[in-house]
XYZ file of C-alpha atoms in Angstrom:
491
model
C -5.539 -13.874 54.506
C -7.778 -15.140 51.613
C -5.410 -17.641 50.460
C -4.399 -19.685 53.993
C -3.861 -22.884 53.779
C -5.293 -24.158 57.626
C -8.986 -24.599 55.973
C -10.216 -21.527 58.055
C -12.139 -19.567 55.459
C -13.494 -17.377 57.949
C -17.293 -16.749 59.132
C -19.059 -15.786 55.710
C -17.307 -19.688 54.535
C -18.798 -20.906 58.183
C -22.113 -19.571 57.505
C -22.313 -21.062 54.382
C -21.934 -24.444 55.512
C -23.660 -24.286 58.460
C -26.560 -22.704 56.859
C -26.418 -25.837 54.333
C -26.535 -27.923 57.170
C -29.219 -26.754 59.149
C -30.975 -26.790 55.823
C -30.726 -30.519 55.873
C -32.806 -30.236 59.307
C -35.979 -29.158 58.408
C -39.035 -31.094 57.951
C -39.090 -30.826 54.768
C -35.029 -32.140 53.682
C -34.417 -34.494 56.320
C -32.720 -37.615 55.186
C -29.939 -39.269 56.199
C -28.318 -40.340 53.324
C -28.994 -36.655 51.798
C -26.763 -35.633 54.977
C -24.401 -38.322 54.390
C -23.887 -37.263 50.548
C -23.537 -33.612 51.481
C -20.936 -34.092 53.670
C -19.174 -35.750 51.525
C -19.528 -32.780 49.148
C -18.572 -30.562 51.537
C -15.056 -32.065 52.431
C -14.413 -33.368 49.417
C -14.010 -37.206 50.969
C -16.218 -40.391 51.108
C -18.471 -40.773 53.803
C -20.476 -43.354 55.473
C -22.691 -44.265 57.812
C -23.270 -47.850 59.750
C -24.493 -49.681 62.655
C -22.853 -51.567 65.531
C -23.280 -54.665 62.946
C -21.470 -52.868 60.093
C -24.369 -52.600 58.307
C -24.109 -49.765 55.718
C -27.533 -47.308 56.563
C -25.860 -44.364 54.295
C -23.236 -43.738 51.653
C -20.893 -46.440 49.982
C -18.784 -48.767 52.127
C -15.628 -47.675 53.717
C -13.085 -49.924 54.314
C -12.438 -49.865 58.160
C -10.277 -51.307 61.133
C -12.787 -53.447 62.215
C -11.142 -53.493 65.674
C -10.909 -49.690 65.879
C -14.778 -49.434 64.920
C -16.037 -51.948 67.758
C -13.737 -49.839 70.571
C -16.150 -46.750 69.019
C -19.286 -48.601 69.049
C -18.775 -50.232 72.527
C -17.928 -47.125 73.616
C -14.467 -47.605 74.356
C -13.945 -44.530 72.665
C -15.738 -41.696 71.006
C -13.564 -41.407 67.745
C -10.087 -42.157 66.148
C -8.370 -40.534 63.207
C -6.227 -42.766 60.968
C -3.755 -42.391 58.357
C -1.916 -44.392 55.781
C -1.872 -46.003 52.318
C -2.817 -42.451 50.898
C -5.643 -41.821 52.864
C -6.789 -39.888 56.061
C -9.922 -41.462 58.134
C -11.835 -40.015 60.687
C -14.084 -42.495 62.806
C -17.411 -40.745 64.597
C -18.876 -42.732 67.056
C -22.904 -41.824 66.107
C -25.870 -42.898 68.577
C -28.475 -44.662 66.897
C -32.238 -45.460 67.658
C -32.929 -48.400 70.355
C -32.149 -50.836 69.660
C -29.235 -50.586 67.383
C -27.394 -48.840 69.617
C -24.671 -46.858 68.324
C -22.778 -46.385 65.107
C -19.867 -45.485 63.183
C -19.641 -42.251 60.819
C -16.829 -42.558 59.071
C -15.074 -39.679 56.623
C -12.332 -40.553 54.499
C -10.108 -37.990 52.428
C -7.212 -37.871 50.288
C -5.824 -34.898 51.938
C -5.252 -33.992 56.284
C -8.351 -32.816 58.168
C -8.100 -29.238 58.152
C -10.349 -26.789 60.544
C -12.706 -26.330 58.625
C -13.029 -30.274 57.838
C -13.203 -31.249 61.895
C -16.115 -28.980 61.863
C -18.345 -30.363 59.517
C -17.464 -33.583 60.722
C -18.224 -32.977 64.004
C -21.253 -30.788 63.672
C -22.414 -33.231 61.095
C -22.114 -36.299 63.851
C -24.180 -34.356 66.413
C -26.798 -33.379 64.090
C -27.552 -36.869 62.273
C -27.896 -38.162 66.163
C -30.475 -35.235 66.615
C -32.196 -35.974 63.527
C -32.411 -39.802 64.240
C -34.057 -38.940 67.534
C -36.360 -36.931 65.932
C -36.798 -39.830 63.336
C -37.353 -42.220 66.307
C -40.007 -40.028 68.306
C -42.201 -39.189 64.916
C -41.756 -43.345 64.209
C -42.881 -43.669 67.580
C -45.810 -41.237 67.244
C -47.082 -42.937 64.058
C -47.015 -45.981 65.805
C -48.974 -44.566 68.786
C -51.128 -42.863 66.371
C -51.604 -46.267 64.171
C -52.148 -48.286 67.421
C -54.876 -46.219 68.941
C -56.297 -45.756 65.765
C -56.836 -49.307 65.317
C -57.768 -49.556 68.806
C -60.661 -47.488 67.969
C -61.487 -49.405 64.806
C -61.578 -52.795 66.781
C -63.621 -50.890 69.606
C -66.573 -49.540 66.925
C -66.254 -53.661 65.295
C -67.387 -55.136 68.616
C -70.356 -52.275 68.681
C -70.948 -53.762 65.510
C -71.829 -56.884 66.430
C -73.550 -56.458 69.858
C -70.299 -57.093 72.274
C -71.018 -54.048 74.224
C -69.365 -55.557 77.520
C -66.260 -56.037 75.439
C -66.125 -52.532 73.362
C -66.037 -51.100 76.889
C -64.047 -53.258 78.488
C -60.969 -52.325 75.662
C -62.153 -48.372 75.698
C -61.669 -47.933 79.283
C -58.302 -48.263 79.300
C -57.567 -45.200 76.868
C -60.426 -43.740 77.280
C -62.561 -44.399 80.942
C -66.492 -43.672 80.804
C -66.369 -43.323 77.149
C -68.783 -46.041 76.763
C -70.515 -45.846 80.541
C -73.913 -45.369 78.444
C -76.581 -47.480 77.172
C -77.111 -45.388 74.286
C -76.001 -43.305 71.544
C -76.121 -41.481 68.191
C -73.682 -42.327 65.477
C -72.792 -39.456 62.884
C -70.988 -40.673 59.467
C -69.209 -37.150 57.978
C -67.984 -37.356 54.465
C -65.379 -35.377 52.922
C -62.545 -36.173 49.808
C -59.992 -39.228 50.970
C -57.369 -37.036 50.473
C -58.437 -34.846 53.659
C -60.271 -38.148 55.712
C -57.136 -37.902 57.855
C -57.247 -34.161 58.803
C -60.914 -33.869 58.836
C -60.656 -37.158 61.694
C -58.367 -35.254 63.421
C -59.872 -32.183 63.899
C -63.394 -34.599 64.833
C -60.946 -35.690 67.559
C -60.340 -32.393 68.922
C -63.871 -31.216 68.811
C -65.024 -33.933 70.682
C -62.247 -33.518 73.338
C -61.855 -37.873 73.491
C -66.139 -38.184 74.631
C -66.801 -39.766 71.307
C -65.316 -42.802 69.268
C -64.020 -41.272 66.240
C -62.968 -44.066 63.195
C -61.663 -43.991 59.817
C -64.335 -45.809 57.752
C -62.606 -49.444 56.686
C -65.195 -49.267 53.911
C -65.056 -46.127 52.437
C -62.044 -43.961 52.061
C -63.956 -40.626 52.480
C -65.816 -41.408 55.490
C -65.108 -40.845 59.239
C -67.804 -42.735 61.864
C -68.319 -40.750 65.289
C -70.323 -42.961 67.904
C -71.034 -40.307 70.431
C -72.705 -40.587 73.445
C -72.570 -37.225 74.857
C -74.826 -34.733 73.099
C -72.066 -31.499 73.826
C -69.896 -33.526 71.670
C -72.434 -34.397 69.139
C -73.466 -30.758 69.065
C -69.204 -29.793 68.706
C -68.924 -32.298 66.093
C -72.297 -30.611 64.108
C -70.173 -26.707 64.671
C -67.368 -28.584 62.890
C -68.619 -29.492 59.760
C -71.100 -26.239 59.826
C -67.580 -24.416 59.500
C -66.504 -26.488 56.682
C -67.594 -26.588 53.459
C -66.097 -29.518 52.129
C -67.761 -32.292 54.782
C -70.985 -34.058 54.422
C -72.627 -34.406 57.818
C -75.463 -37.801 58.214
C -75.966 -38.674 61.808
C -78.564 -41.403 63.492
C -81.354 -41.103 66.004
C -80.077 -42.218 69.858
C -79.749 -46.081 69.698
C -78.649 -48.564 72.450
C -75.265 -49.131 71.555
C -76.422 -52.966 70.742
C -78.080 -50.951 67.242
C -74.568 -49.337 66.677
C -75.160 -51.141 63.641
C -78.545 -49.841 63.219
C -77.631 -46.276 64.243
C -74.973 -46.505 61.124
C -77.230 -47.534 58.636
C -79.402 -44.492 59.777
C -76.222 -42.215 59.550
C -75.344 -43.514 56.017
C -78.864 -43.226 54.875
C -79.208 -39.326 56.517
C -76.010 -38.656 54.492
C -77.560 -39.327 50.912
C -80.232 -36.689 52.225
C -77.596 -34.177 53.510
C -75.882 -34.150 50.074
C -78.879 -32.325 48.534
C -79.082 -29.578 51.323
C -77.932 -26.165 51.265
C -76.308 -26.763 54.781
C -74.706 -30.342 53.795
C -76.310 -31.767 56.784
C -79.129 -34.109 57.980
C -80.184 -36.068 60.812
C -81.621 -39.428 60.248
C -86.074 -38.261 60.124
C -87.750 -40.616 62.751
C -90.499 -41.643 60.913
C -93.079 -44.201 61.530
C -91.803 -48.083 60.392
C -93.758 -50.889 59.557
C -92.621 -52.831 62.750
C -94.326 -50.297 65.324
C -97.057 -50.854 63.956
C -97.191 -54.746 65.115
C -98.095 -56.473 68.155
C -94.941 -56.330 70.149
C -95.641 -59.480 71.636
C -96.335 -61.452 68.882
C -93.780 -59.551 66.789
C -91.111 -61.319 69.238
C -92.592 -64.714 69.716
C -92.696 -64.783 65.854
C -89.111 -63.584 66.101
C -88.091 -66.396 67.983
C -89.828 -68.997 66.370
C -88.366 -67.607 63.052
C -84.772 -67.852 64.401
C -85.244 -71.009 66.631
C -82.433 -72.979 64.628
C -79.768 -70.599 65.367
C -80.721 -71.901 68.951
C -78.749 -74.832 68.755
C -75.456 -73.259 67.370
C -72.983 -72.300 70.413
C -73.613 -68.596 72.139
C -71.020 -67.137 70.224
C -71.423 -68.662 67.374
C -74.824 -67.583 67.370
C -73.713 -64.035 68.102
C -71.612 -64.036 65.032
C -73.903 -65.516 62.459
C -76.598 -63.000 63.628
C -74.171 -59.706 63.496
C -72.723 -60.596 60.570
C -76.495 -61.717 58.510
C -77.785 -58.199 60.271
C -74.839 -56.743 58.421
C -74.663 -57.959 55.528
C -78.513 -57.647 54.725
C -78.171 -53.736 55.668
C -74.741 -53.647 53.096
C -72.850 -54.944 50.636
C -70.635 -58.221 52.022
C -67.900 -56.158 50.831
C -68.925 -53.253 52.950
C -69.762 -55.859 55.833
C -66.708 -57.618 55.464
C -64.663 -54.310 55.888
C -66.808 -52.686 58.860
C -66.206 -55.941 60.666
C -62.808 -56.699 60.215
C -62.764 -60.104 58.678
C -63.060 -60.856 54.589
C -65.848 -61.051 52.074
C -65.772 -64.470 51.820
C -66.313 -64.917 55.648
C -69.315 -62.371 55.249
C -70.881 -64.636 52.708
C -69.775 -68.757 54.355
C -71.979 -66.962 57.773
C -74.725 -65.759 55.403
C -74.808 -69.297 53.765
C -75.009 -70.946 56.841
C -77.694 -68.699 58.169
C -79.338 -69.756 54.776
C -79.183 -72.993 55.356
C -80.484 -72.941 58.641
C -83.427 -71.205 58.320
C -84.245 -73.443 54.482
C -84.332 -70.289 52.655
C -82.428 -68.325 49.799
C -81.237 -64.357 50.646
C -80.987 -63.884 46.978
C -84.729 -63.010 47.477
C -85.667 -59.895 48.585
C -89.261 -61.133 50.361
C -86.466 -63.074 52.306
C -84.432 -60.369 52.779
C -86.608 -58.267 54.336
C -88.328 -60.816 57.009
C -85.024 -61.731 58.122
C -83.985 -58.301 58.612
C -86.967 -57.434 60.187
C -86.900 -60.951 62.776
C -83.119 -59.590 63.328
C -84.394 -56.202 64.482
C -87.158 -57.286 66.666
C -85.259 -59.866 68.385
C -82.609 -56.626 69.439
C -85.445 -54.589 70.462
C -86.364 -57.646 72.642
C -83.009 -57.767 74.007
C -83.067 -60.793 76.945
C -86.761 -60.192 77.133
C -88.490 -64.007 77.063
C -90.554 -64.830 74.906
C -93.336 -67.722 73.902
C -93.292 -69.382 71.290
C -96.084 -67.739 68.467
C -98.769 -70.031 67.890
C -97.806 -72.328 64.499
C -100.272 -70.548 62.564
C -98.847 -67.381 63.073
C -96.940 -66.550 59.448
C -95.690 -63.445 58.167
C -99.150 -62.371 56.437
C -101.000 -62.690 60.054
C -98.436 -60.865 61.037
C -99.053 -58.137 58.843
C -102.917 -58.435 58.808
C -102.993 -55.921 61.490
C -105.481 -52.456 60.250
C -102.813 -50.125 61.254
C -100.074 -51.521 59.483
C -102.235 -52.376 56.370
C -103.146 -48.491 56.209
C -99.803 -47.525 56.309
C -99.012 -49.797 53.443
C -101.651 -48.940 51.084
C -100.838 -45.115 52.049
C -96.989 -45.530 51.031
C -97.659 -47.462 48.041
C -100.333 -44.637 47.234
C -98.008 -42.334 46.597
C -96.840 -44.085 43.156
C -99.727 -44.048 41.575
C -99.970 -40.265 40.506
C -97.291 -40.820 38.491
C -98.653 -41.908 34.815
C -95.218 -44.412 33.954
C -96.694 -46.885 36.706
C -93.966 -46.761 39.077
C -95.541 -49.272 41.195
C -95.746 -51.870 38.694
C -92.269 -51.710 37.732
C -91.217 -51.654 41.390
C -93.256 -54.692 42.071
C -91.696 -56.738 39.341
C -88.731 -55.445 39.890
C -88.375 -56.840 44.077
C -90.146 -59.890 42.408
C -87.126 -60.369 40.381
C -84.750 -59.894 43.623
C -83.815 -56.722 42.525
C -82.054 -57.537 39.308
C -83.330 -54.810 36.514
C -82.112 -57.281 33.493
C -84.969 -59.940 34.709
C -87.386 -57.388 35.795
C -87.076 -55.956 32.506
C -87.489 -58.734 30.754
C -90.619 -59.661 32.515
C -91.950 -55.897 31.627
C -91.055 -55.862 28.255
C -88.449 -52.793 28.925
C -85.375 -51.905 28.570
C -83.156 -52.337 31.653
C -82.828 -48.836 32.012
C -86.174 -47.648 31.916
C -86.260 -50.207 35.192
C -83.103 -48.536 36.834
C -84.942 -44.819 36.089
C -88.409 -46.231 37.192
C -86.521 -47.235 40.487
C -84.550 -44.231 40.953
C -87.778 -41.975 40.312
C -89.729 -43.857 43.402
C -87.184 -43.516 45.394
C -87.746 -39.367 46.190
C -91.499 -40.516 46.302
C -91.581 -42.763 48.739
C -88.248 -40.808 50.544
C -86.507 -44.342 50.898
C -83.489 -45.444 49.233
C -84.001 -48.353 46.822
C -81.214 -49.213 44.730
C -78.809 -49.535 47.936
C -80.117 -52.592 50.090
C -80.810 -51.729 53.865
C -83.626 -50.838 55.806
C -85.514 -48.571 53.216
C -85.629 -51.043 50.450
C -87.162 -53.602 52.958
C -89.923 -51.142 54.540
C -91.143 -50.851 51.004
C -91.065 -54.823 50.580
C -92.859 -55.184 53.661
C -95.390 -52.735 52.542
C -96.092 -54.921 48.920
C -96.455 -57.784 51.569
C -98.689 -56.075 53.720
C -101.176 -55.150 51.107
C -100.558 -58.812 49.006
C -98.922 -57.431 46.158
C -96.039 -59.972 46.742
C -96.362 -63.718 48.353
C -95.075 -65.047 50.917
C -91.473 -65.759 51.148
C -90.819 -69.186 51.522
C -88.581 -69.672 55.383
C -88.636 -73.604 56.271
C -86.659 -73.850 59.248
């Protein structure tokens, strides 16, 4: 019985290859040309593998009757066997992912098909089609996956730069009434870029599709939730409570024209969160230099500041302004990711904002005006406004008592330290934020200007180094009490 010669070597020889077989299924061994080799292992034969085309997907080429293998392939028939110049053939026909069609496996062997040989051939056939189905549907769901994530992406751009009608226009098809709101919070959660991808996912399922969840473009180990629903802001804060390897930072609720705002509030809560026992922080609403204006003369200055933009084309205008209010709050590399378009795009809009307004946004002075012109004019939103009076400037707009008291309070706070803080952060914004010149003008090494900065920084509870809205409250509040001039804007 042992020693018969039909190939049958009974179940325990079955198993064995079966078992092999099915071991080539899981999710962890399939490939086809792993199958393909095996096989030929198994029955001691060449084998191959290759489209309606004869294009060889697996093993090494076979020679073929190439009129045989287009009667499989059209589906004439479903196999042949063939025999002759010393060698036995066996032709599979094998259905292959749309749109190739089908396929050819083909098995050659010095010796006749036994038993045992028909049956890993054929059981081989019918599981390389089932594993090239499965191949095709997880394609297919990476693709799905890939497309809706970018679909997202493209949605949280256009928050980005004000084209609310538009970011709801393209999230109503996937997702209706996600963006039937006029405001919301945005939450940045950090976590290793090895786990981004998991940690997004499982922000996906928390929020049960009433948030926009993204995969930072600018930094690998960030995910960006714009959430308008407070359940699913409160499901999203349970998450990361439960995990102790994600950095929660979220904004205060913004009209989704400050998405861009509301991030830079998220990003700044984050640094905070970092140095908490429960890894979490929520932007602190405090009271900014800007409130403390006359609204109405805070826009007509506004408008009189950005009047040249006036004359570029509505969405051309739209752009430059985004892009500046970006940029100004980030790096242009950071900007040029979050918005989809490259660093040197960032910086040719910058320029020509630049040029428009007669100015130079390598000063900080400059910096912070514009930023703050920027973000009165979205306050304003399609409110009118007159014209300011010419002799309105930047000082008279600062003048006011209230403002002035919170500027001299702030500024306050430096002085109990005995390195003079506030001298070296003076020179320092004087010197556009470049530590090498400041220290220069101080007599210091650049380092001691680097620590000086970094020291302030828990002080005043603003971040300095990192240009955004902190940084330019402070330079506002050296303007306010005339520790800085003027900066120069000749539009």
């Amino acid at each position: 019985m042992a020693g018969r010669d039909d190939g049958s070597r009974g179940v325990e020889g079955a198993e064995h290859w079966a078992q092999e077989l099915l071991g080539h299924l899981r999710p962890t061994g399939r490939d086809v040309r792993r199958i393909v080799d095996w096989l030929a292992g198994t029955v001691d034969g060449t084998v191959s593998l290759r489209d309606h085309d004869g294009t060889l997907l697996a093993g090494p080429p076979t020679p073929l009757d190439e009129g045989l293998a287009a009667d499989i392939v059209n589906g004439r028939i479903a196999s042949a066997a063939w025999e002759g110049d010393g060698r036995y053939l066996r032709l599979i026909r094998v259905e292959l992912p749309p749109p190739a069609g089908a396929g050819v496996l083909a098995v050659s062997r010095t010796a006749p098909f036994d038993r045992r040989a028909f049956e890993v051939v054929n059981h081989t056939a019918a599981a390389l089609e089932l594993l090239l189905r499965a191949e095709r549907t997880t394609a297919t769901g990476h693709r799905l996956a890939r497309a809706t994530s970018d679909l997202r992406l493209a949605i949280l751009q256009l928050l980005m730069v004000e084209d609310t009608i538009a970011a709801r226009r393209v999230a109503a098809g996937l997702w209706p009434g996600l963006l039937d709101t006029d405001t919301a919070c945005v939450y940045v959660v950090e976590t290793s870029p090895r786990d981004r991808d998991r940690l997004a996912d499982d922000c996906l399922a928390a929020t049960h599709d009433r948030a926009l969840v993204v995969r930072c473009p600018a930094m690998d180990g960030h995910v960006i939730v714009v959430t308008p629903d407070d359940r699913a802001a409160g499901r999203l804060r349970g998450l990361c409570g439960r995990r102790t390897d994600a950095i929660l930072g979220g904004s205060t609720r913004q009209s989704l024209a400050r998405t861009a705002t509301a991030y830079g509030q998220a990003v700044s809560a984050l640094a905070v969160a970092r140095f908490r026992p429960e890894r979490a922080a929520v932007y602190a609403e405090r009271t900014h230099p800007e409130r403390l204006m006359d609204p109405a003369v805070l826009r007509a200055w506004s408008t009189r500041l950005l009047r040249p933009l006036d004359t570029m084309p509505h969405h051309t205008r739209a752009e430059l302004l985004a892009t500046t209010r970006l940029g100004l709050e980030f790096t242009a590399v950071s900007a040029a990711k979050v918005l989809g378009v490259s660093r040197n795009t960032v910086r040719a809009r910058m320029e020509r904002v630049e040029g428009l307004l007669g100015t130079d946004f390598s000063d900080l002075t400059v910096r912070a005006t514009v930023h703050l012109a920027l973000n009165a004019q979205v306050d304003a939103g399609e409110e009118p406004a007159e014209p300011a009076a010419p002799a309105t400037r930047l000082t008279d707009l600062l003048a006011g008592p209230a403002l002035h008291t919170w500027a001299r309070d702030l500024l306050a706070r430096l002085d109990t330290d005995t390195r003079d803080l506030r001298r070296t952060l003076r020179t320092w914004i004087a010197a556009g934020g470049n530590s090498e010149r400041a220290a220069q003008l101080l007599g210091v090494h650049a380092q001691t200007v680097r620590e000086h900065v970094r020291s302030a920084e828990p002080v005043l509870e603003r971040q300095l180094l990192a240009a955004g809205t902190d940084l330019y409250e402070v330079v506002l509040a050296h303007l306010a009490v005339r520790d800085l001039e003027e900066p120069a804007l000749r539009p």
